[in-house]
């Protein structure tokens, strides 16, 4: 955010200078055009073959010199403006990192025979979850993606949220009414009925809106007294000849702003209800990578420098976004779906961790720390935050305290306890293996590998 503010300051300076130059130039050109028109009218009054008088010749000479001086001044001011615009580009280069390639040395792994199908499935699932069925179908067909579920509960939520943001709460209301018993303590039903009440007031009149409010609002009056009073008072400004509403009611009377706010609440509540992540794994990974990338870049630069020296208040749109997010969270919790698709989650996590990785890469330039990048694991812990989703290690062996990997997968014993393959091999005594947590014995070959999906 500090980088954005720094660039914004330079951009504001360039914009202000451009506006001032534009206003000054227009004023000067209008004066010159007026002088030329006056001289033209004065000359046109003379006979066609009559020579210019001494006064007219003097005026024409002064006017030509004035035009020449004005052109020179405008060229100088234009060069100064160009320098100001160039400073904006330099400010962008100074505040933002251009090349992150150094923290992604294994980017080609996405094109391997093993990982490419997984990546393609994640992209297809992300498209379907965003409600882009046609785009997803084309991608699946052209890429030859298999084993992708086309129907997704999240696509319905996206359609409801899109309609809500456009000012049509009917699909979201129908969805919420089918799950009314599960939304008893959620603010979503009241937000949707508020949007519908004001919609009825605009389309059918205040009387119909009041009748609708009497039917729907009593159940929510105790929990939303202040919001209810504001919504009812806003109806007064929907009557003919009411004039412009006060600032406190402009948000309620703006169908787009109110719909967007309700859409965000809808998405958030629906995802919580259906146990869905608000973002797909791809979007989540991209967001996480973008969040951590600047930190990684700083760490890398500092480590390289050390190696050389010695040792190595909410707006309307924000409220609408909250309403949509609330809807998605509630719906996802109800349907027991993850709010994020695997692609969105993976992309968000990756985007969040990438800046930190970049900084670490810059710092770890010495040979004795190069091994930290040899494994597939990240050399740092990534805090995904409240909106990053609940991501954790797949399995950590309780015996060896090591995270499972493809070479050391989790193994389930007959008794139900799970340990890593390395621990299994170390505990095996000949043909018998005793579980470290219970008295049961078994053969090591009877253990089964566990796959987490």
Short mmCIF file of C-alpha atoms in Angstrom, two decimals, residues 20-452:
data_model
loop_
_atom_site.label_atom_id
_atom_site.label_comp_id
_atom_site.label_asym_id
_atom_site.label_seq_id
_atom_site.Cartn_x
_atom_site.Cartn_y
_atom_site.Cartn_z
CA UNK A 20 -2.92 23.61 -15.25
CA UNK A 21 -0.99 23.54 -18.54
CA UNK A 22 -4.12 22.61 -20.47
CA UNK A 23 -6.09 25.48 -18.94
CA UNK A 24 -3.28 27.99 -19.54
CA UNK A 25 -2.72 26.85 -23.13
CA UNK A 26 -6.41 27.07 -24.01
CA UNK A 27 -6.59 30.58 -22.56
CA UNK A 28 -3.53 31.77 -24.52
CA UNK A 29 -4.78 30.22 -27.78
CA UNK A 30 -8.19 31.81 -27.36
CA UNK A 31 -6.55 35.23 -26.92
CA UNK A 32 -4.41 34.77 -30.05
CA UNK A 33 -7.41 33.56 -32.07
CA UNK A 34 -9.38 36.60 -30.91
CA UNK A 35 -6.56 38.94 -31.97
CA UNK A 36 -6.30 37.25 -35.37
CA UNK A 37 -10.07 37.52 -35.88
CA UNK A 38 -10.02 41.22 -34.95
CA UNK A 39 -7.18 41.91 -37.38
CA UNK A 40 -8.92 39.90 -40.09
CA UNK A 41 -12.16 41.86 -39.65
CA UNK A 42 -10.32 45.17 -39.73
CA UNK A 43 -8.44 44.26 -42.92
CA UNK A 44 -11.59 42.94 -44.59
CA UNK A 45 -13.18 46.38 -44.22
CA UNK A 46 -10.54 47.88 -46.53
CA UNK A 47 -10.77 47.70 -50.34
CA UNK A 48 -9.25 44.51 -51.79
CA UNK A 49 -6.30 46.21 -53.50
CA UNK A 50 -5.50 48.75 -50.79
CA UNK A 51 -2.15 48.28 -48.99
CA UNK A 52 -1.90 47.74 -45.25
CA UNK A 53 -1.62 50.87 -43.18
CA UNK A 54 1.41 51.40 -41.00
CA UNK A 55 -0.67 50.65 -37.90
CA UNK A 56 -2.03 47.43 -39.42
CA UNK A 57 1.44 46.31 -40.46
CA UNK A 58 2.69 46.99 -36.95
CA UNK A 59 -0.20 44.98 -35.45
CA UNK A 60 0.45 42.10 -37.87
CA UNK A 61 4.17 42.09 -37.04
CA UNK A 62 3.48 42.13 -33.29
CA UNK A 63 0.90 39.35 -33.71
CA UNK A 64 3.34 37.15 -35.64
CA UNK A 65 6.00 37.67 -32.98
CA UNK A 66 3.45 36.88 -30.28
CA UNK A 67 2.46 33.64 -32.05
CA UNK A 68 6.11 32.63 -32.40
CA UNK A 69 6.77 33.35 -28.74
CA UNK A 70 3.65 31.43 -27.71
CA UNK A 71 4.67 28.37 -29.75
CA UNK A 72 8.13 28.44 -28.16
CA UNK A 73 6.64 28.75 -24.67
CA UNK A 74 4.19 25.91 -25.29
CA UNK A 75 7.01 23.66 -26.52
CA UNK A 76 9.02 24.40 -23.38
CA UNK A 77 6.06 23.68 -21.12
CA UNK A 78 5.39 20.46 -23.03
CA UNK A 79 8.96 19.29 -22.46
CA UNK A 80 8.61 20.05 -18.75
CA UNK A 81 5.35 18.10 -18.67
CA UNK A 82 7.02 15.17 -20.41
CA UNK A 83 9.70 15.18 -17.71
CA UNK A 84 6.99 15.10 -15.03
CA UNK A 85 5.31 12.14 -16.73
CA UNK A 86 8.67 10.37 -16.97
CA UNK A 87 9.08 10.79 -13.22
CA UNK A 88 5.86 8.81 -12.76
CA UNK A 89 7.40 5.90 -14.64
CA UNK A 90 10.57 6.16 -12.56
CA UNK A 91 8.43 6.24 -9.41
CA UNK A 92 6.73 3.00 -10.49
CA UNK A 93 10.12 1.38 -11.08
CA UNK A 94 11.33 2.65 -7.70
CA UNK A 95 8.32 1.49 -5.67
CA UNK A 96 7.58 -1.82 -7.39
CA UNK A 97 9.66 -4.87 -8.25
CA UNK A 98 9.85 -5.62 -11.96
CA UNK A 99 11.52 -9.04 -12.07
CA UNK A 100 10.61 -11.86 -9.69
CA UNK A 101 12.22 -14.60 -11.75
CA UNK A 102 14.96 -15.19 -9.18
CA UNK A 103 12.49 -16.51 -6.59
CA UNK A 104 10.81 -18.94 -8.96
CA UNK A 105 13.67 -21.09 -10.30
CA UNK A 106 11.37 -24.11 -10.64
CA UNK A 107 8.61 -22.47 -12.64
CA UNK A 108 9.16 -24.99 -15.43
CA UNK A 109 7.85 -27.70 -13.12
CA UNK A 110 4.29 -26.69 -14.08
CA UNK A 111 4.92 -28.04 -17.58
CA UNK A 112 6.12 -31.47 -16.47
CA UNK A 113 4.11 -34.54 -17.37
CA UNK A 114 3.20 -35.05 -13.71
CA UNK A 115 2.19 -31.51 -12.76
CA UNK A 116 0.67 -30.22 -15.99
CA UNK A 117 -2.57 -32.28 -15.70
CA UNK A 118 -2.97 -31.15 -12.09
CA UNK A 119 -2.53 -27.50 -13.08
CA UNK A 120 -4.99 -27.86 -15.97
CA UNK A 121 -7.58 -29.43 -13.68
CA UNK A 122 -7.13 -26.61 -11.18
CA UNK A 123 -7.66 -24.00 -13.91
CA UNK A 124 -10.77 -25.76 -15.22
CA UNK A 125 -12.21 -26.09 -11.73
CA UNK A 126 -11.54 -22.40 -11.09
CA UNK A 127 -13.41 -21.41 -14.26
CA UNK A 128 -16.41 -23.56 -13.36
CA UNK A 129 -16.47 -22.20 -9.81
CA UNK A 130 -16.53 -18.65 -11.15
CA UNK A 131 -19.62 -19.49 -13.20
CA UNK A 132 -17.73 -19.38 -16.52
CA UNK A 133 -19.12 -22.68 -17.78
CA UNK A 134 -18.68 -21.91 -21.48
CA UNK A 135 -15.07 -20.80 -21.02
CA UNK A 136 -14.43 -23.85 -18.87
CA UNK A 137 -15.91 -26.17 -21.49
CA UNK A 138 -13.69 -24.68 -24.21
CA UNK A 139 -10.62 -24.97 -21.99
CA UNK A 140 -11.39 -28.59 -21.06
CA UNK A 141 -12.01 -29.49 -24.70
CA UNK A 142 -8.91 -27.82 -26.14
CA UNK A 143 -6.56 -28.85 -23.32
CA UNK A 144 -7.94 -32.37 -23.06
CA UNK A 145 -8.55 -32.06 -19.32
CA UNK A 146 -10.10 -35.09 -17.64
CA UNK A 147 -11.76 -35.77 -14.28
CA UNK A 148 -13.18 -32.27 -13.79
CA UNK A 149 -16.57 -31.79 -12.13
CA UNK A 150 -18.55 -29.33 -14.24
CA UNK A 151 -21.44 -28.72 -11.88
CA UNK A 152 -20.35 -26.69 -8.88
CA UNK A 153 -22.38 -25.25 -6.03
CA UNK A 154 -20.14 -22.21 -6.08
CA UNK A 155 -21.25 -21.35 -9.62
CA UNK A 156 -24.82 -20.92 -8.33
CA UNK A 157 -23.56 -18.64 -5.59
CA UNK A 158 -21.68 -16.54 -8.13
CA UNK A 159 -24.81 -16.17 -10.27
CA UNK A 160 -26.82 -15.12 -7.23
CA UNK A 161 -24.12 -12.64 -6.18
CA UNK A 162 -23.87 -11.20 -9.72
CA UNK A 163 -27.62 -10.67 -9.90
CA UNK A 164 -27.56 -9.10 -6.45
CA UNK A 165 -24.77 -6.71 -7.44
CA UNK A 166 -26.85 -5.73 -10.49
CA UNK A 167 -29.79 -4.84 -8.22
CA UNK A 168 -31.83 -8.06 -8.49
CA UNK A 169 -32.03 -9.80 -5.08
CA UNK A 170 -34.58 -12.44 -6.20
CA UNK A 171 -32.11 -15.35 -6.79
CA UNK A 172 -30.27 -14.68 -3.53
CA UNK A 173 -33.57 -14.35 -1.63
CA UNK A 174 -34.78 -17.67 -3.02
CA UNK A 175 -31.52 -19.30 -1.98
CA UNK A 176 -31.69 -17.80 1.52
CA UNK A 177 -35.36 -18.73 2.00
CA UNK A 178 -34.59 -22.39 1.27
CA UNK A 179 -32.06 -22.28 4.11
CA UNK A 180 -33.88 -19.93 6.48
CA UNK A 181 -33.50 -22.25 9.46
CA UNK A 182 -29.73 -22.25 9.00
CA UNK A 183 -29.49 -18.46 8.61
CA UNK A 184 -31.31 -17.60 11.84
CA UNK A 185 -28.34 -15.73 13.31
CA UNK A 186 -26.95 -14.42 10.02
CA UNK A 187 -27.29 -10.77 8.88
CA UNK A 188 -27.80 -11.98 5.31
CA UNK A 189 -31.65 -12.30 5.27
CA UNK A 190 -32.11 -8.75 6.59
CA UNK A 191 -29.63 -7.35 4.04
CA UNK A 192 -31.44 -9.11 1.19
CA UNK A 193 -34.88 -7.95 2.36
CA UNK A 194 -33.54 -4.39 2.61
CA UNK A 195 -32.42 -4.49 -1.02
CA UNK A 196 -35.78 -5.96 -2.07
CA UNK A 197 -37.76 -3.36 -0.08
CA UNK A 198 -36.00 -0.44 -1.76
CA UNK A 199 -36.31 -2.16 -5.14
CA UNK A 200 -40.08 -2.49 -4.63
CA UNK A 201 -40.20 1.16 -3.60
CA UNK A 202 -38.50 2.27 -6.81
CA UNK A 203 -40.55 0.04 -9.10
CA UNK A 204 -43.99 -0.22 -7.44
CA UNK A 205 -44.14 2.76 -5.13
CA UNK A 206 -43.61 3.48 -1.46
CA UNK A 207 -46.92 1.90 -0.44
CA UNK A 208 -45.97 -1.49 -1.84
CA UNK A 209 -42.52 -1.20 -0.25
CA UNK A 210 -44.03 -0.47 3.19
CA UNK A 211 -46.34 -3.47 2.85
CA UNK A 212 -43.38 -5.69 1.96
CA UNK A 213 -41.40 -4.29 4.90
CA UNK A 214 -44.26 -5.05 7.30
CA UNK A 215 -44.21 -8.66 6.18
CA UNK A 216 -40.45 -9.25 6.30
CA UNK A 217 -38.84 -6.87 8.80
CA UNK A 218 -40.54 -7.79 12.13
CA UNK A 219 -38.44 -10.94 12.44
CA UNK A 220 -35.25 -8.85 12.17
CA UNK A 221 -36.28 -5.73 14.12
CA UNK A 222 -34.63 -6.72 17.39
CA UNK A 223 -31.20 -7.38 15.87
CA UNK A 224 -31.11 -4.63 13.22
CA UNK A 225 -33.04 -1.75 14.77
CA UNK A 226 -30.84 1.09 13.49
CA UNK A 227 -30.45 -0.36 9.99
CA UNK A 228 -34.19 -0.99 9.84
CA UNK A 229 -34.96 2.62 10.77
CA UNK A 230 -32.55 3.89 8.11
CA UNK A 231 -34.11 1.67 5.42
CA UNK A 232 -37.66 2.80 6.27
CA UNK A 233 -36.64 6.48 6.36
CA UNK A 234 -34.96 6.10 2.98
CA UNK A 235 -38.35 5.19 1.48
CA UNK A 236 -39.47 8.78 2.05
CA UNK A 237 -37.00 9.93 -0.59
CA UNK A 238 -38.56 7.62 -3.18
CA UNK A 239 -41.79 9.63 -3.24
CA UNK A 240 -42.34 11.99 -6.22
CA UNK A 241 -40.87 15.44 -5.67
CA UNK A 242 -38.81 14.38 -2.66
CA UNK A 243 -35.65 15.99 -4.01
CA UNK A 244 -32.10 14.88 -3.42
CA UNK A 245 -31.64 12.60 -0.38
CA UNK A 246 -29.27 13.46 2.49
CA UNK A 247 -25.82 11.86 2.39
CA UNK A 248 -26.72 9.20 4.98
CA UNK A 249 -29.41 7.79 2.64
CA UNK A 250 -27.59 8.02 -0.69
CA UNK A 251 -26.03 4.57 -0.29
CA UNK A 252 -29.40 2.94 0.42
CA UNK A 253 -31.01 4.66 -2.55
CA UNK A 254 -28.22 3.71 -4.97
CA UNK A 255 -29.24 0.26 -6.29
CA UNK A 256 -25.77 -0.53 -7.63
CA UNK A 257 -23.91 0.39 -4.44
CA UNK A 258 -26.42 -1.32 -2.16
CA UNK A 259 -26.54 -4.38 -4.42
CA UNK A 260 -22.76 -4.70 -4.51
CA UNK A 261 -22.60 -4.43 -0.72
CA UNK A 262 -25.27 -7.11 -0.34
CA UNK A 263 -23.54 -9.32 -2.93
CA UNK A 264 -20.30 -9.35 -0.94
CA UNK A 265 -22.22 -10.19 2.23
CA UNK A 266 -24.05 -12.95 0.34
CA UNK A 267 -20.85 -14.55 -0.91
CA UNK A 268 -19.20 -14.41 2.50
CA UNK A 269 -22.19 -15.83 4.40
CA UNK A 270 -22.94 -18.48 1.79
CA UNK A 271 -19.36 -19.73 1.74
CA UNK A 272 -19.33 -19.95 5.51
CA UNK A 273 -22.63 -21.81 5.49
CA UNK A 274 -21.52 -24.25 2.79
CA UNK A 275 -17.99 -24.51 4.17
CA UNK A 276 -16.51 -23.17 0.95
CA UNK A 277 -13.44 -20.98 0.65
CA UNK A 278 -14.39 -17.55 -0.81
CA UNK A 279 -11.55 -17.94 -3.33
CA UNK A 280 -10.58 -20.86 -5.50
CA UNK A 281 -7.18 -22.43 -4.72
CA UNK A 282 -5.76 -20.75 -7.84
CA UNK A 283 -6.94 -17.29 -6.77
CA UNK A 284 -5.86 -17.91 -3.20
CA UNK A 285 -2.40 -19.04 -4.26
CA UNK A 286 -2.02 -16.04 -6.57
CA UNK A 287 -3.07 -13.65 -3.82
CA UNK A 288 -0.70 -15.22 -1.30
CA UNK A 289 2.17 -15.06 -3.77
CA UNK A 290 1.52 -11.40 -4.56
CA UNK A 291 1.42 -10.62 -0.86
CA UNK A 292 4.75 -12.20 0.01
CA UNK A 293 6.71 -11.41 -3.17
CA UNK A 294 7.98 -7.92 -2.17
CA UNK A 295 9.27 -9.24 1.17
CA UNK A 296 11.13 -12.05 -0.59
CA UNK A 297 12.69 -9.56 -2.96
CA UNK A 298 13.89 -7.37 -0.06
CA UNK A 299 15.37 -10.36 1.78
CA UNK A 300 17.25 -11.44 -1.33
CA UNK A 301 18.69 -7.97 -1.89
CA UNK A 302 19.77 -7.62 1.75
CA UNK A 303 21.40 -11.06 1.84
CA UNK A 304 23.38 -10.34 -1.33
CA UNK A 305 24.53 -7.05 0.17
CA UNK A 306 25.62 -8.78 3.38
CA UNK A 307 27.52 -11.43 1.41
CA UNK A 308 29.54 -8.80 -0.39
CA UNK A 309 30.49 -7.06 2.85
CA UNK A 310 31.29 -9.98 5.13
CA UNK A 311 29.19 -13.02 6.02
CA UNK A 312 26.18 -14.16 4.23
CA UNK A 313 -14.25 3.21 7.50
CA UNK A 314 -16.03 1.43 5.12
CA UNK A 315 -17.16 2.69 1.78
CA UNK A 316 -20.28 1.57 -0.02
CA UNK A 317 -18.39 -0.82 -2.22
CA UNK A 318 -16.68 -2.27 0.84
CA UNK A 319 -20.02 -2.86 2.52
CA UNK A 320 -21.36 -4.51 -0.63
CA UNK A 321 -18.30 -6.72 -0.76
CA UNK A 322 -18.87 -7.75 2.83
CA UNK A 323 -22.47 -8.68 2.06
CA UNK A 324 -21.43 -10.83 -0.88
CA UNK A 325 -18.66 -12.49 1.12
CA UNK A 326 -21.09 -13.16 3.96
CA UNK A 327 -23.48 -14.87 1.55
CA UNK A 328 -20.78 -17.08 0.09
CA UNK A 329 -19.44 -18.03 3.51
CA UNK A 330 -22.89 -18.96 4.83
CA UNK A 331 -23.80 -20.92 1.71
CA UNK A 332 -20.50 -22.77 1.63
CA UNK A 333 -20.85 -23.69 5.29
CA UNK A 334 -24.36 -24.99 4.66
CA UNK A 335 -23.41 -27.14 1.67
CA UNK A 336 -20.14 -28.24 3.27
CA UNK A 337 -18.11 -26.91 0.36
CA UNK A 338 -14.78 -25.15 0.43
CA UNK A 339 -15.21 -21.40 -0.29
CA UNK A 340 -12.15 -21.53 -2.56
CA UNK A 341 -11.52 -23.87 -5.44
CA UNK A 342 -8.17 -25.69 -5.28
CA UNK A 343 -6.83 -23.47 -8.06
CA UNK A 344 -7.85 -20.20 -6.38
CA UNK A 345 -6.50 -21.31 -3.03
CA UNK A 346 -3.18 -22.41 -4.49
CA UNK A 347 -2.80 -19.24 -6.55
CA UNK A 348 -3.69 -17.03 -3.59
CA UNK A 349 -1.23 -18.81 -1.30
CA UNK A 350 1.47 -18.59 -3.95
CA UNK A 351 0.88 -14.90 -4.59
CA UNK A 352 1.04 -14.27 -0.87
CA UNK A 353 4.31 -16.11 -0.32
CA UNK A 354 6.13 -15.00 -3.47
CA UNK A 355 7.37 -11.58 -2.22
CA UNK A 356 8.87 -13.13 0.93
CA UNK A 357 10.48 -15.87 -1.16
CA UNK A 358 11.97 -13.23 -3.42
CA UNK A 359 13.56 -11.43 -0.46
CA UNK A 360 14.88 -14.65 1.01
CA UNK A 361 16.32 -15.63 -2.36
CA UNK A 362 18.18 -12.34 -2.53
CA UNK A 363 19.59 -12.80 0.96
CA UNK A 364 20.59 -16.42 0.51
CA UNK A 365 23.25 -15.85 -2.14
CA UNK A 366 26.07 -17.69 -0.44
CA UNK A 367 27.01 -21.26 -1.16
CA UNK A 368 26.42 -22.56 2.36
CA UNK A 369 22.75 -21.49 2.24
CA UNK A 370 22.04 -22.64 -1.31
CA UNK A 371 20.77 -25.99 -0.04
CA UNK A 372 17.68 -24.29 1.38
CA UNK A 373 16.30 -24.10 -2.16
CA UNK A 374 17.09 -27.69 -3.06
CA UNK A 375 13.87 -29.13 -1.58
CA UNK A 376 10.30 -28.66 -2.72
CA UNK A 377 9.40 -26.99 0.60
CA UNK A 378 9.43 -23.24 1.22
CA UNK A 379 12.24 -21.99 3.50
CA UNK A 380 9.79 -19.88 5.51
CA UNK A 381 6.37 -20.00 7.09
CA UNK A 382 3.60 -18.12 5.25
CA UNK A 383 0.85 -16.40 7.24
CA UNK A 384 -2.20 -16.44 4.96
CA UNK A 385 -4.36 -14.24 7.22
CA UNK A 386 -8.08 -14.40 7.90
CA UNK A 387 -9.01 -14.37 4.20
CA UNK A 388 -6.34 -16.83 3.07
CA UNK A 389 -8.29 -19.96 3.91
CA UNK A 390 -7.44 -22.78 6.29
CA UNK A 391 -4.34 -24.32 4.76
CA UNK A 392 -2.00 -26.63 6.69
CA UNK A 393 0.55 -29.36 6.17
CA UNK A 394 -0.98 -32.57 4.86
CA UNK A 395 0.65 -34.78 7.49
CA UNK A 396 3.45 -34.61 10.03
CA UNK A 397 4.76 -37.84 11.49
CA UNK A 398 4.14 -37.94 15.27
CA UNK A 399 7.19 -40.18 15.73
CA UNK A 400 9.91 -38.45 13.71
CA UNK A 401 8.32 -34.98 13.76
CA UNK A 402 8.82 -34.69 10.00
CA UNK A 403 6.42 -33.52 7.35
CA UNK A 404 5.32 -36.20 4.91
CA UNK A 405 6.47 -36.06 1.30
CA UNK A 406 6.20 -38.12 -1.86
CA UNK A 407 9.29 -40.05 -0.79
CA UNK A 408 8.11 -40.39 2.82
CA UNK A 409 4.29 -40.68 2.63
CA UNK A 410 1.92 -41.29 5.57
CA UNK A 411 1.15 -44.98 6.27
CA UNK A 412 -1.97 -46.22 8.07
CA UNK A 413 -1.57 -49.16 10.46
CA UNK A 414 -4.26 -51.78 11.00
CA UNK A 415 -5.18 -50.18 14.32
CA UNK A 416 -5.90 -46.87 12.60
CA UNK A 417 -2.87 -44.90 13.75
CA UNK A 418 -0.84 -43.14 11.06
CA UNK A 419 2.93 -42.72 10.93
CA UNK A 420 5.42 -41.93 8.17
CA UNK A 421 7.08 -44.57 6.03
CA UNK A 422 10.49 -43.76 7.52
CA UNK A 423 9.11 -44.28 11.02
CA UNK A 424 7.50 -47.54 9.87
CA UNK A 425 10.83 -48.83 8.58
CA UNK A 426 12.62 -47.86 11.79
CA UNK A 427 9.99 -49.46 14.05
CA UNK A 428 9.77 -52.70 12.07
CA UNK A 429 11.52 -55.57 13.85
CA UNK A 430 11.75 -58.42 11.38
CA UNK A 431 8.28 -59.54 10.33
CA UNK A 432 6.46 -57.84 13.19
CA UNK A 433 5.65 -54.22 13.92
CA UNK A 434 4.12 -52.98 17.16
CA UNK A 435 2.11 -49.77 17.02
CA UNK A 436 3.83 -47.08 19.13
CA UNK A 437 0.44 -45.89 20.44
CA UNK A 438 -1.42 -49.14 21.18
CA UNK A 439 -0.60 -52.82 21.90
CA UNK A 440 -1.62 -54.06 18.45
CA UNK A 441 0.98 -55.87 16.34
CA UNK A 442 1.02 -56.40 12.60
CA UNK A 443 3.26 -57.06 9.66
CA UNK A 444 4.93 -53.99 8.11
CA UNK A 445 3.57 -55.03 4.72
CA UNK A 446 0.01 -54.65 6.02
CA UNK A 447 0.39 -50.88 6.38
CA UNK A 448 -1.36 -48.87 3.67
CA UNK A 449 -0.33 -45.55 2.18
CA UNK A 450 -2.77 -42.66 2.67
CA UNK A 451 -3.58 -40.19 -0.11
CA UNK A 452 -5.04 -36.79 0.82
#
